[in-house]
Amino acid sequence: MSDVPDILSETIPRKSYFLGLDFSTQQLKAVVVDEKLEVLHEAAVNFDRNLPEYRTSGGVKKNGSTVTAPTVMWVKALDLLMDQLKITGLDFQDISAISGSGQQHGSVYWRKGVQNLLPTLDPTKFLFLQLANCFSIQDSPVWMDSSTHSYCETMEKKLGGPQRLADLTGSRAYERFTGHQIAKIVSEKAELYFNTERISLVSSFACSVFLGCYSPIDWSDASGMNLFDITLKDWDSQCLHMCAPDLKEKLGEPVATHTCLGPISNYFVERYSFDPSCQVVVFTGDNPASLAGMCLEPGDVAISLGTSDTVFLWLSGKPTPSLEGHVFCNPVDPEAYMALLCFKNGSLTRERIRDVFAHRSWDEFDALLACTPPGNHGHIGMYYDEQEITPKIQGTFRFNAFDQKVNTFEEAATEVRALVEGQLLAKRVHAEQLGFNIGESCRVFVTGGASNNRSILQILADVFNADVFTQDTANSSCLGSAYRAAHGLALKESGTFIPFNEFMANRRPNFTLLCRPRVEAAKLYDSMAARYATLESSILTHQ
Ligand code: ADP
Ligand code: XUL
């Protein structure tokens, strides 16, 4: 047990529950924890299945490289989720604080006049009916969008090159980053932009609904916009200027990610019997929230296998952003940073290969993995169904044991193993290129839908030559949001700053060791990683 004062029980002695939400790509999820931060309730609404009227696939709508989601669908999902939580027997009165997360980079456009409507929503009516006409742009651009290439080029050029932009904002220009999405809207739909009163990220949009007024954007999620100076922790006026007029007013002042913003709106008090003093802690991006949910420490690597696959690390000291990957402000330590790599072709590509080669069954997919050896007899595959982010490329590339390109693999099992090994080797190779050292004590923490799959995790352990752990319950972004709600409230009540990891010291979630590396396989993947890196560079030079 740690000897730090138990700030939560000192400041909030009564029975206290904390609600964490995650507005992710394919679903809206919620978790409720008690004062010991143990999970009491979970709920989820899947956009495609539970809200078919919006006709999304994987939670989004695609039109070429433009990818959006109907903003009001997220609101309706919240109506459904709140009703689901009620059915679990949850008494909303017991919730002392809430926080949440959202898929990063996506943006919401509130039309002029809505600031007067948000605090006065009618508690007898669903939210989605009242907010349906509140968005000047009905479909929110989301992180899968890659339609803003020319805006990216312009910003990098005007700012003195990609490295200069990375030094300032933590990343070179990326198509999905919100600044370029906004620039595209100003250029293509100027009248809609001028009819917009406020621009939120998915996280701050959801937070605004709970607050009953516009929520600020937090520093961590602001780092995914190419607009935010990650050192000064403020908008960069040159970047703002390049994207759109009057953008600063439309974005509002950014705040530290542990900020407690105030009480929940009257709508939730009246409709769901929340305590009027229940506090809302600013929402953040799903990856930063996941870092909090995993209680990550320096030296660990976290891998989320969700719609996108992400790799993230805690960065201490002065950040050195590079042309690959992203540096974000750390969500739980205002002095620190986090590094993130995002791979767009994650679960949806695994699902496609499963559907084609394994009769839509994960069991069959696992059986195919089991009947091929580590190293796949030298075959390597790279599957970028959508334009990949890390690295920027699209298409399918297969190589035989002699590094020759082939069009197909003969066996379904070879294809399935090539996909999984290729995806996991890419994570190792790119984490190493970011400067990450897979040391002796390296631990890998996994989360996301595919972290249920043991066969995939064994390959992950072998590729990283490290033990792989997972949390016993719940999705880590949701859980991280519930933890951040408790931390934010405790900081507010105590009036002092206690670091998150100290605050969590007595309440760390249970992690289960799922897979250990196998010596022979790990050795083999060492040389395969070097081969993978060379093949990847060769396809990038020849594209
Ligand atoms: P997100 O939060 O990005 O919406 P999740 O982290 O909930 O997504 O992951 C959803 C994905 O999990 C699904 O697309 C599905 O492909 C994947 N998944 C679920 N179960 C398994 C499994 N047993 N093996 C591999 N992938 C799985
Ligand atoms: C991160 C990214 C995705 C989204 C959706 O940069 O684009 O991981 O946050 O999960």
GROMACS .gro file of N, CA, C and O in nm, residues 207-311:
model
  420
  207CYS      N    1  -1.917   1.636  -2.397
  207CYS     CA    2  -1.908   1.702  -2.266
  207CYS      C    3  -2.007   1.818  -2.259
  207CYS      O    4  -2.072   1.840  -2.155
  208SER      N    5  -2.022   1.891  -2.370
  208SER     CA    6  -2.115   2.006  -2.374
  208SER      C    7  -2.258   1.961  -2.345
  208SER      O    8  -2.335   2.032  -2.279
  209VAL      N    9  -2.294   1.842  -2.397
  209VAL     CA   10  -2.431   1.794  -2.376
  209VAL      C   11  -2.455   1.773  -2.227
  209VAL      O   12  -2.560   1.812  -2.173
  210PHE      N   13  -2.358   1.717  -2.158
  210PHE     CA   14  -2.375   1.694  -2.013
  210PHE      C   15  -2.370   1.824  -1.933
  210PHE      O   16  -2.438   1.838  -1.832
  211LEU      N   17  -2.288   1.920  -1.981
  211LEU     CA   18  -2.272   2.046  -1.906
  211LEU      C   19  -2.388   2.141  -1.928
  211LEU      O   20  -2.415   2.227  -1.845
  212GLY      N   21  -2.455   2.129  -2.043
  212GLY     CA   22  -2.561   2.225  -2.077
  212GLY      C   23  -2.503   2.357  -2.122
  212GLY      O   24  -2.572   2.461  -2.117
  213CYS      N   25  -2.380   2.360  -2.163
  213CYS     CA   26  -2.317   2.478  -2.225
  213CYS      C   27  -2.191   2.429  -2.295
  213CYS      O   28  -2.151   2.315  -2.274
  214TYR      N   29  -2.130   2.514  -2.379
  214TYR     CA   30  -2.014   2.466  -2.455
  214TYR      C   31  -1.898   2.433  -2.362
  214TYR      O   32  -1.859   2.513  -2.279
  215SER      N   33  -1.844   2.314  -2.382
  215SER     CA   34  -1.728   2.272  -2.304
  215SER      C   35  -1.601   2.317  -2.374
  215SER      O   36  -1.593   2.313  -2.497
  216PRO      N   37  -1.501   2.357  -2.297
  216PRO     CA   38  -1.371   2.383  -2.361
  216PRO      C   39  -1.312   2.253  -2.416
  216PRO      O   40  -1.355   2.144  -2.378
  217ILE      N   41  -1.211   2.267  -2.500
  217ILE     CA   42  -1.135   2.152  -2.550
  217ILE      C   43  -1.016   2.133  -2.456
  217ILE      O   44  -0.954   2.230  -2.412
  218ASP      N   45  -0.986   2.008  -2.421
  218ASP     CA   46  -0.873   1.983  -2.328
  218ASP      C   47  -0.741   1.975  -2.404
  218ASP      O   48  -0.740   1.949  -2.525
  219TRP      N   49  -0.632   1.994  -2.331
  219TRP     CA   50  -0.499   2.001  -2.395
  219TRP      C   51  -0.463   1.874  -2.472
  219TRP      O   52  -0.398   1.882  -2.577
  220SER      N   53  -0.499   1.757  -2.419
  220SER     CA   54  -0.457   1.633  -2.487
  220SER      C   55  -0.525   1.618  -2.621
  220SER      O   56  -0.461   1.586  -2.721
  221ASP      N   57  -0.656   1.635  -2.623
  221ASP     CA   58  -0.729   1.617  -2.749
  221ASP      C   59  -0.699   1.733  -2.844
  221ASP      O   60  -0.697   1.715  -2.967
  222ALA      N   61  -0.672   1.853  -2.788
  222ALA     CA   62  -0.634   1.968  -2.872
  222ALA      C   63  -0.506   1.937  -2.949
  222ALA      O   64  -0.483   1.989  -3.058
  223SER      N   65  -0.423   1.849  -2.894
  223SER     CA   66  -0.295   1.816  -2.959
  223SER      C   67  -0.315   1.740  -3.090
  223SER      O   68  -0.219   1.717  -3.163
  224GLY      N   69  -0.438   1.697  -3.119
  224GLY     CA   70  -0.465   1.622  -3.242
  224GLY      C   71  -0.528   1.709  -3.349
  224GLY      O   72  -0.609   1.661  -3.431
  225MET      N   73  -0.497   1.840  -3.351
  225MET     CA   74  -0.563   1.930  -3.446
  225MET      C   75  -0.466   2.001  -3.540
  225MET      O   76  -0.508   2.069  -3.633
  226ASN      N   77  -0.334   1.990  -3.515
  226ASN     CA   78  -0.233   2.071  -3.585
  226ASN      C   79  -0.259   2.221  -3.566
  226ASN      O   80  -0.226   2.304  -3.654
  227LEU      N   81  -0.317   2.257  -3.451
  227LEU     CA   82  -0.348   2.398  -3.424
  227LEU      C   83  -0.295   2.443  -3.289
  227LEU      O   84  -0.298   2.561  -3.256
  228PHE      N   85  -0.247   2.345  -3.210
  228PHE     CA   86  -0.222   2.370  -3.068
  228PHE      C   87  -0.073   2.363  -3.041
  228PHE      O   88  -0.007   2.266  -3.082
  229ASP      N   89  -0.020   2.466  -2.976
  229ASP     CA   90   0.121   2.467  -2.939
  229ASP      C   91   0.137   2.381  -2.813
  229ASP      O   92   0.094   2.420  -2.705
  230ILE      N   93   0.199   2.262  -2.830
  230ILE     CA   94   0.202   2.166  -2.718
  230ILE      C   95   0.299   2.210  -2.607
  230ILE      O   96   0.293   2.157  -2.497
  231THR      N   97   0.385   2.307  -2.635
  231THR     CA   98   0.476   2.356  -2.530
  231THR      C   99   0.409   2.469  -2.452
  231THR      O  100   0.407   2.468  -2.329
  232LEU      N  101   0.353   2.564  -2.525
  232LEU     CA  102   0.288   2.678  -2.458
  232LEU      C  103   0.148   2.642  -2.407
  232LEU      O  104   0.089   2.713  -2.327
  233LYS      N  105   0.095   2.534  -2.457
  233LYS     CA  106  -0.039   2.487  -2.421
  233LYS      C  107  -0.145   2.594  -2.450
  233LYS      O  108  -0.224   2.634  -2.366
  234ASP      N  109  -0.138   2.639  -2.574
  234ASP     CA  110  -0.238   2.735  -2.621
  234ASP      C  111  -0.249   2.721  -2.774
  234ASP      O  112  -0.158   2.667  -2.838
  235TRP      N  113  -0.356   2.775  -2.830
  235TRP     CA  114  -0.370   2.774  -2.976
  235TRP      C  115  -0.255   2.852  -3.036
  235TRP      O  116  -0.211   2.953  -2.980
  236ASP      N  117  -0.207   2.809  -3.151
  236ASP     CA  118  -0.104   2.884  -3.221
  236ASP      C  119  -0.173   2.975  -3.323
  236ASP      O  120  -0.242   2.926  -3.413
  237SER      N  121  -0.154   3.108  -3.308
  237SER     CA  122  -0.236   3.197  -3.388
  237SER      C  123  -0.204   3.186  -3.538
  237SER      O  124  -0.293   3.200  -3.621
  238GLN      N  125  -0.078   3.154  -3.569
  238GLN     CA  126  -0.044   3.139  -3.712
  238GLN      C  127  -0.120   3.020  -3.774
  238GLN      O  128  -0.176   3.030  -3.883
  239CYS      N  129  -0.121   2.908  -3.702
  239CYS     CA  130  -0.192   2.789  -3.754
  239CYS      C  131  -0.341   2.818  -3.766
  239CYS      O  132  -0.405   2.782  -3.865
  240LEU      N  133  -0.397   2.882  -3.662
  240LEU     CA  134  -0.541   2.914  -3.665
  240LEU      C  135  -0.572   2.996  -3.789
  240LEU      O  136  -0.668   2.970  -3.862
  241HIS      N  137  -0.488   3.097  -3.809
  241HIS     CA  138  -0.507   3.191  -3.917
  241HIS      C  139  -0.506   3.123  -4.054
  241HIS      O  140  -0.579   3.161  -4.144
  242MET      N  141  -0.418   3.023  -4.066
  242MET     CA  142  -0.404   2.954  -4.194
  242MET      C  143  -0.528   2.870  -4.227
  242MET      O  144  -0.558   2.844  -4.341
  243CYS      N  145  -0.599   2.827  -4.123
  243CYS     CA  146  -0.713   2.738  -4.147
  243CYS      C  147  -0.843   2.811  -4.171
  243CYS      O  148  -0.919   2.776  -4.261
  244ALA      N  149  -0.871   2.913  -4.089
  244ALA     CA  150  -1.004   2.974  -4.100
  244ALA      C  151  -1.007   3.107  -4.026
  244ALA      O  152  -0.935   3.126  -3.927
  245PRO      N  153  -1.096   3.198  -4.070
  245PRO     CA  154  -1.111   3.325  -3.998
  245PRO      C  155  -1.185   3.305  -3.865
  245PRO      O  156  -1.270   3.215  -3.854
  246ASP      N  157  -1.153   3.386  -3.769
  246ASP     CA  158  -1.222   3.387  -3.637
  246ASP      C  159  -1.227   3.250  -3.570
  246ASP      O  160  -1.323   3.218  -3.499
  247LEU      N  161  -1.123   3.171  -3.593
  247LEU     CA  162  -1.129   3.034  -3.542
  247LEU      C  163  -1.113   3.029  -3.390
  247LEU      O  164  -1.175   2.946  -3.322
  248LYS      N  165  -1.033   3.120  -3.335
  248LYS     CA  166  -1.007   3.119  -3.190
  248LYS      C  167  -1.140   3.128  -3.112
  248LYS      O  168  -1.162   3.052  -3.017
  249GLU      N  169  -1.227   3.219  -3.157
  249GLU     CA  170  -1.356   3.235  -3.087
  249GLU      C  171  -1.441   3.110  -3.100
  249GLU      O  172  -1.513   3.072  -3.008
  250LYS      N  173  -1.433   3.047  -3.215
  250LYS     CA  174  -1.517   2.929  -3.236
  250LYS      C  175  -1.465   2.807  -3.160
  250LYS      O  176  -1.538   2.710  -3.139
  251LEU      N  177  -1.338   2.808  -3.122
  251LEU     CA  178  -1.283   2.692  -3.049
  251LEU      C  179  -1.288   2.711  -2.897
  251LEU      O  180  -1.289   2.614  -2.822
  252GLY      N  181  -1.288   2.837  -2.852
  252GLY     CA  182  -1.287   2.863  -2.706
  252GLY      C  183  -1.149   2.839  -2.648
  252GLY      O  184  -1.058   2.790  -2.716
  253GLU      N  185  -1.133   2.875  -2.519
  253GLU     CA  186  -1.002   2.861  -2.452
  253GLU      C  187  -0.977   2.715  -2.415
  253GLU      O  188  -1.062   2.654  -2.349
  254PRO      N  189  -0.863   2.658  -2.449
  254PRO     CA  190  -0.835   2.520  -2.408
  254PRO      C  191  -0.803   2.511  -2.258
  254PRO      O  192  -0.758   2.609  -2.199
  255VAL      N  193  -0.829   2.394  -2.200
  255VAL     CA  194  -0.803   2.377  -2.055
  255VAL      C  195  -0.723   2.250  -2.028
  255VAL      O  196  -0.724   2.156  -2.109
  256ALA      N  197  -0.658   2.244  -1.912
  256ALA     CA  198  -0.583   2.125  -1.871
  256ALA      C  199  -0.679   2.007  -1.860
  256ALA      O  200  -0.796   2.023  -1.822
  257THR      N  201  -0.629   1.888  -1.889
  257THR     CA  202  -0.716   1.771  -1.903
  257THR      C  203  -0.771   1.720  -1.769
  257THR      O  204  -0.859   1.636  -1.767
  258HIS      N  205  -0.724   1.775  -1.656
  258HIS     CA  206  -0.783   1.732  -1.528
  258HIS      C  207  -0.889   1.832  -1.478
  258HIS      O  208  -0.937   1.820  -1.365
  259THR      N  209  -0.928   1.929  -1.562
  259THR     CA  210  -1.015   2.037  -1.515
  259THR      C  211  -1.159   1.990  -1.486
  259THR      O  212  -1.222   1.923  -1.566
  260CYS      N  213  -1.205   2.031  -1.368
  260CYS     CA  214  -1.345   2.007  -1.332
  260CYS      C  215  -1.423   2.129  -1.380
  260CYS      O  216  -1.392   2.243  -1.343
  261LEU      N  217  -1.521   2.109  -1.467
  261LEU     CA  218  -1.584   2.223  -1.535
  261LEU      C  219  -1.705   2.280  -1.462
  261LEU      O  220  -1.746   2.392  -1.487
  262GLY      N  221  -1.767   2.200  -1.375
  262GLY     CA  222  -1.887   2.249  -1.307
  262GLY      C  223  -1.992   2.140  -1.301
  262GLY      O  224  -1.968   2.026  -1.341
  263PRO      N  225  -2.111   2.176  -1.251
  263PRO     CA  226  -2.214   2.073  -1.231
  263PRO      C  227  -2.284   2.031  -1.361
  263PRO      O  228  -2.285   2.104  -1.459
  264ILE      N  229  -2.342   1.913  -1.356
  264ILE     CA  230  -2.420   1.858  -1.467
  264ILE      C  231  -2.542   1.945  -1.493
  264ILE      O  232  -2.593   2.012  -1.402
  265SER      N  233  -2.592   1.942  -1.618
  265SER     CA  234  -2.702   2.033  -1.653
  265SER      C  235  -2.835   1.988  -1.591
  265SER      O  236  -2.851   1.870  -1.555
  266ASN      N  237  -2.925   2.082  -1.584
  266ASN     CA  238  -3.056   2.056  -1.525
  266ASN      C  239  -3.130   1.943  -1.598
  266ASN      O  240  -3.206   1.868  -1.538
  267TYR      N  241  -3.106   1.931  -1.730
  267TYR     CA  242  -3.173   1.826  -1.808
  267TYR      C  243  -3.150   1.689  -1.743
  267TYR      O  244  -3.243   1.612  -1.724
  268PHE      N  245  -3.024   1.660  -1.706
  268PHE     CA  246  -2.991   1.529  -1.650
  268PHE      C  247  -3.039   1.517  -1.505
  268PHE      O  248  -3.074   1.408  -1.460
  269VAL      N  249  -3.044   1.629  -1.436
  269VAL     CA  250  -3.094   1.627  -1.297
  269VAL      C  251  -3.243   1.591  -1.299
  269VAL      O  252  -3.289   1.502  -1.228
  270GLU      N  253  -3.317   1.657  -1.387
  270GLU     CA  254  -3.463   1.636  -1.392
  270GLU      C  255  -3.499   1.501  -1.455
  270GLU      O  256  -3.586   1.430  -1.405
  271ARG      N  257  -3.434   1.467  -1.564
  271ARG     CA  258  -3.476   1.348  -1.638
  271ARG      C  259  -3.424   1.219  -1.574
  271ARG      O  260  -3.495   1.118  -1.571
  272TYR      N  261  -3.300   1.222  -1.522
  272TYR     CA  262  -3.241   1.097  -1.471
  272TYR      C  263  -3.212   1.102  -1.321
  272TYR      O  264  -3.148   1.011  -1.268
  273SER      N  265  -3.256   1.209  -1.255
  273SER     CA  266  -3.235   1.224  -1.109
  273SER      C  267  -3.089   1.227  -1.068
  273SER      O  268  -3.052   1.172  -0.963
  274PHE      N  269  -3.004   1.286  -1.151
  274PHE     CA  270  -2.867   1.311  -1.104
  274PHE      C  271  -2.873   1.410  -0.988
  274PHE      O  272  -2.961   1.497  -0.982
  275ASP      N  273  -2.774   1.398  -0.899
  275ASP     CA  274  -2.758   1.499  -0.793
  275ASP      C  275  -2.716   1.630  -0.861
  275ASP      O  276  -2.623   1.628  -0.942
  276PRO      N  277  -2.780   1.743  -0.826
  276PRO     CA  278  -2.743   1.869  -0.894
  276PRO      C  279  -2.597   1.907  -0.872
  276PRO      O  280  -2.543   1.990  -0.946
  277SER      N  281  -2.530   1.847  -0.771
  277SER     CA  282  -2.390   1.883  -0.750
  277SER      C  283  -2.295   1.789  -0.824
  277SER      O  284  -2.173   1.805  -0.814
  278CYS      N  285  -2.347   1.692  -0.897
  278CYS     CA  286  -2.260   1.600  -0.974
  278CYS      C  287  -2.173   1.682  -1.070
  278CYS      O  288  -2.223   1.765  -1.145
  279GLN      N  289  -2.041   1.658  -1.066
  279GLN     CA  290  -1.947   1.742  -1.142
  279GLN      C  291  -1.910   1.678  -1.276
  279GLN      O  292  -1.903   1.556  -1.288
  280VAL      N  293  -1.885   1.765  -1.374
  280VAL     CA  294  -1.840   1.718  -1.505
  280VAL      C  295  -1.692   1.754  -1.521
  280VAL      O  296  -1.656   1.872  -1.512
  281VAL      N  297  -1.609   1.653  -1.540
  281VAL     CA  298  -1.466   1.675  -1.565
  281VAL      C  299  -1.445   1.672  -1.716
  281VAL      O  300  -1.504   1.587  -1.785
  282VAL      N  301  -1.365   1.764  -1.766
  282VAL     CA  302  -1.353   1.781  -1.911
  282VAL      C  303  -1.323   1.645  -1.979
  282VAL      O  304  -1.248   1.564  -1.928
  283PHE      N  305  -1.390   1.622  -2.093
  283PHE     CA  306  -1.370   1.498  -2.169
  283PHE      C  307  -1.240   1.512  -2.250
  283PHE      O  308  -1.193   1.622  -2.276
  284THR      N  309  -1.186   1.397  -2.295
  284THR     CA  310  -1.064   1.402  -2.375
  284THR      C  311  -1.069   1.299  -2.488
  284THR      O  312  -1.174   1.234  -2.508
  285GLY      N  313  -0.960   1.279  -2.560
  285GLY     CA  314  -0.957   1.182  -2.670
  285GLY      C  315  -0.954   1.039  -2.618
  285GLY      O  316  -0.913   1.014  -2.504
  286ASP      N  317  -0.995   0.945  -2.703
  286ASP     CA  318  -1.001   0.805  -2.656
  286ASP      C  319  -0.864   0.747  -2.623
  286ASP      O  320  -0.848   0.673  -2.525
  287ASN      N  321  -0.761   0.785  -2.700
  287ASN     CA  322  -0.628   0.731  -2.670
  287ASN      C  323  -0.571   0.790  -2.540
  287ASN      O  324  -0.524   0.713  -2.456
  288PRO      N  325  -0.578   0.923  -2.520
  288PRO     CA  326  -0.535   0.975  -2.390
  288PRO      C  327  -0.615   0.913  -2.274
  288PRO      O  328  -0.557   0.878  -2.170
  289ALA      N  329  -0.744   0.895  -2.292
  289ALA     CA  330  -0.826   0.837  -2.183
  289ALA      C  331  -0.780   0.694  -2.155
  289ALA      O  332  -0.779   0.648  -2.040
  290SER      N  333  -0.742   0.624  -2.260
  290SER     CA  334  -0.696   0.487  -2.244
  290SER      C  335  -0.565   0.483  -2.164
  290SER      O  336  -0.544   0.393  -2.082
  291LEU      N  337  -0.479   0.581  -2.189
  291LEU     CA  338  -0.354   0.587  -2.112
  291LEU      C  339  -0.385   0.599  -1.962
  291LEU      O  340  -0.322   0.535  -1.878
  292ALA      N  341  -0.489   0.679  -1.930
  292ALA     CA  342  -0.530   0.691  -1.789
  292ALA      C  343  -0.590   0.560  -1.739
  292ALA      O  344  -0.563   0.516  -1.627
  293GLY      N  345  -0.669   0.494  -1.825
  293GLY     CA  346  -0.737   0.371  -1.783
  293GLY      C  347  -0.639   0.258  -1.757
  293GLY      O  348  -0.666   0.167  -1.679
  294MET      N  349  -0.526   0.263  -1.824
  294MET     CA  350  -0.427   0.156  -1.805
  294MET      C  351  -0.326   0.193  -1.698
  294MET      O  352  -0.235   0.115  -1.670
  295CYS      N  353  -0.337   0.314  -1.642
  295CYS     CA  354  -0.240   0.363  -1.543
  295CYS      C  355  -0.098   0.339  -1.594
  295CYS      O  356  -0.012   0.285  -1.522
  296LEU      N  357  -0.076   0.379  -1.716
  296LEU     CA  358   0.052   0.353  -1.782
  296LEU      C  359   0.167   0.421  -1.709
  296LEU      O  360   0.151   0.530  -1.655
  297GLU      N  361   0.283   0.356  -1.708
  297GLU     CA  362   0.402   0.415  -1.646
  297GLU      C  363   0.512   0.421  -1.751
  297GLU      O  364   0.511   0.343  -1.847
  298PRO      N  365   0.610   0.512  -1.729
  298PRO     CA  366   0.719   0.520  -1.827
  298PRO      C  367   0.783   0.383  -1.847
  298PRO      O  368   0.802   0.308  -1.752
  299GLY      N  369   0.815   0.348  -1.971
  299GLY     CA  370   0.879   0.218  -2.001
  299GLY      C  371   0.780   0.113  -2.049
  299GLY      O  372   0.818   0.016  -2.113
  300ASP      N  373   0.651   0.131  -2.018
  300ASP     CA  374   0.549   0.037  -2.064
  300ASP      C  375   0.504   0.078  -2.205
  300ASP      O  376   0.514   0.194  -2.243
  301VAL      N  377   0.450  -0.019  -2.276
  301VAL     CA  378   0.389   0.017  -2.404
  301VAL      C  379   0.244  -0.031  -2.403
  301VAL      O  380   0.214  -0.140  -2.353
  302ALA      N  381   0.156   0.056  -2.449
  302ALA     CA  382   0.015   0.020  -2.452
  302ALA      C  383  -0.027   0.005  -2.598
  302ALA      O  384   0.015   0.083  -2.683
  303ILE      N  385  -0.107  -0.098  -2.623
  303ILE     CA  386  -0.154  -0.120  -2.760
  303ILE      C  387  -0.305  -0.139  -2.756
  303ILE      O  388  -0.357  -0.222  -2.681
  304SER      N  389  -0.373  -0.057  -2.833
  304SER     CA  390  -0.517  -0.070  -2.841
  304SER      C  391  -0.552  -0.132  -2.976
  304SER      O  392  -0.510  -0.083  -3.080
  305LEU      N  393  -0.626  -0.243  -2.971
  305LEU     CA  394  -0.665  -0.312  -3.095
  305LEU      C  395  -0.815  -0.291  -3.116
  305LEU      O  396  -0.896  -0.378  -3.088
  306GLY      N  397  -0.851  -0.169  -3.154
  306GLY     CA  398  -0.992  -0.135  -3.175
  306GLY      C  399  -1.018  -0.117  -3.324
  306GLY      O  400  -0.958  -0.186  -3.407
  307THR      N  401  -1.108  -0.023  -3.359
  307THR     CA  402  -1.132   0.005  -3.500
  307THR      C  403  -0.999   0.045  -3.563
  307THR      O  404  -0.957  -0.010  -3.666
  308SER      N  405  -0.932   0.141  -3.498
  308SER     CA  406  -0.793   0.168  -3.537
  308SER      C  407  -0.707   0.092  -3.437
  308SER      O  408  -0.751   0.065  -3.326
  309ASP      N  409  -0.586   0.057  -3.478
  309ASP     CA  410  -0.490   0.004  -3.382
  309ASP      C  411  -0.401   0.120  -3.342
  309ASP      O  412  -0.357   0.196  -3.430
  310THR      N  413  -0.376   0.137  -3.213
  310THR     CA  414  -0.285   0.243  -3.172
  310THR      C  415  -0.180   0.187  -3.077
  310THR      O  416  -0.205   0.089  -3.007
  311VAL      N  417  -0.065   0.252  -3.079
  311VAL     CA  418   0.042   0.219  -2.985
  311VAL      C  419   0.070   0.348  -2.911
  311VAL      O  420   0.084   0.452  -2.975
   0.00000   0.00000   0.00000
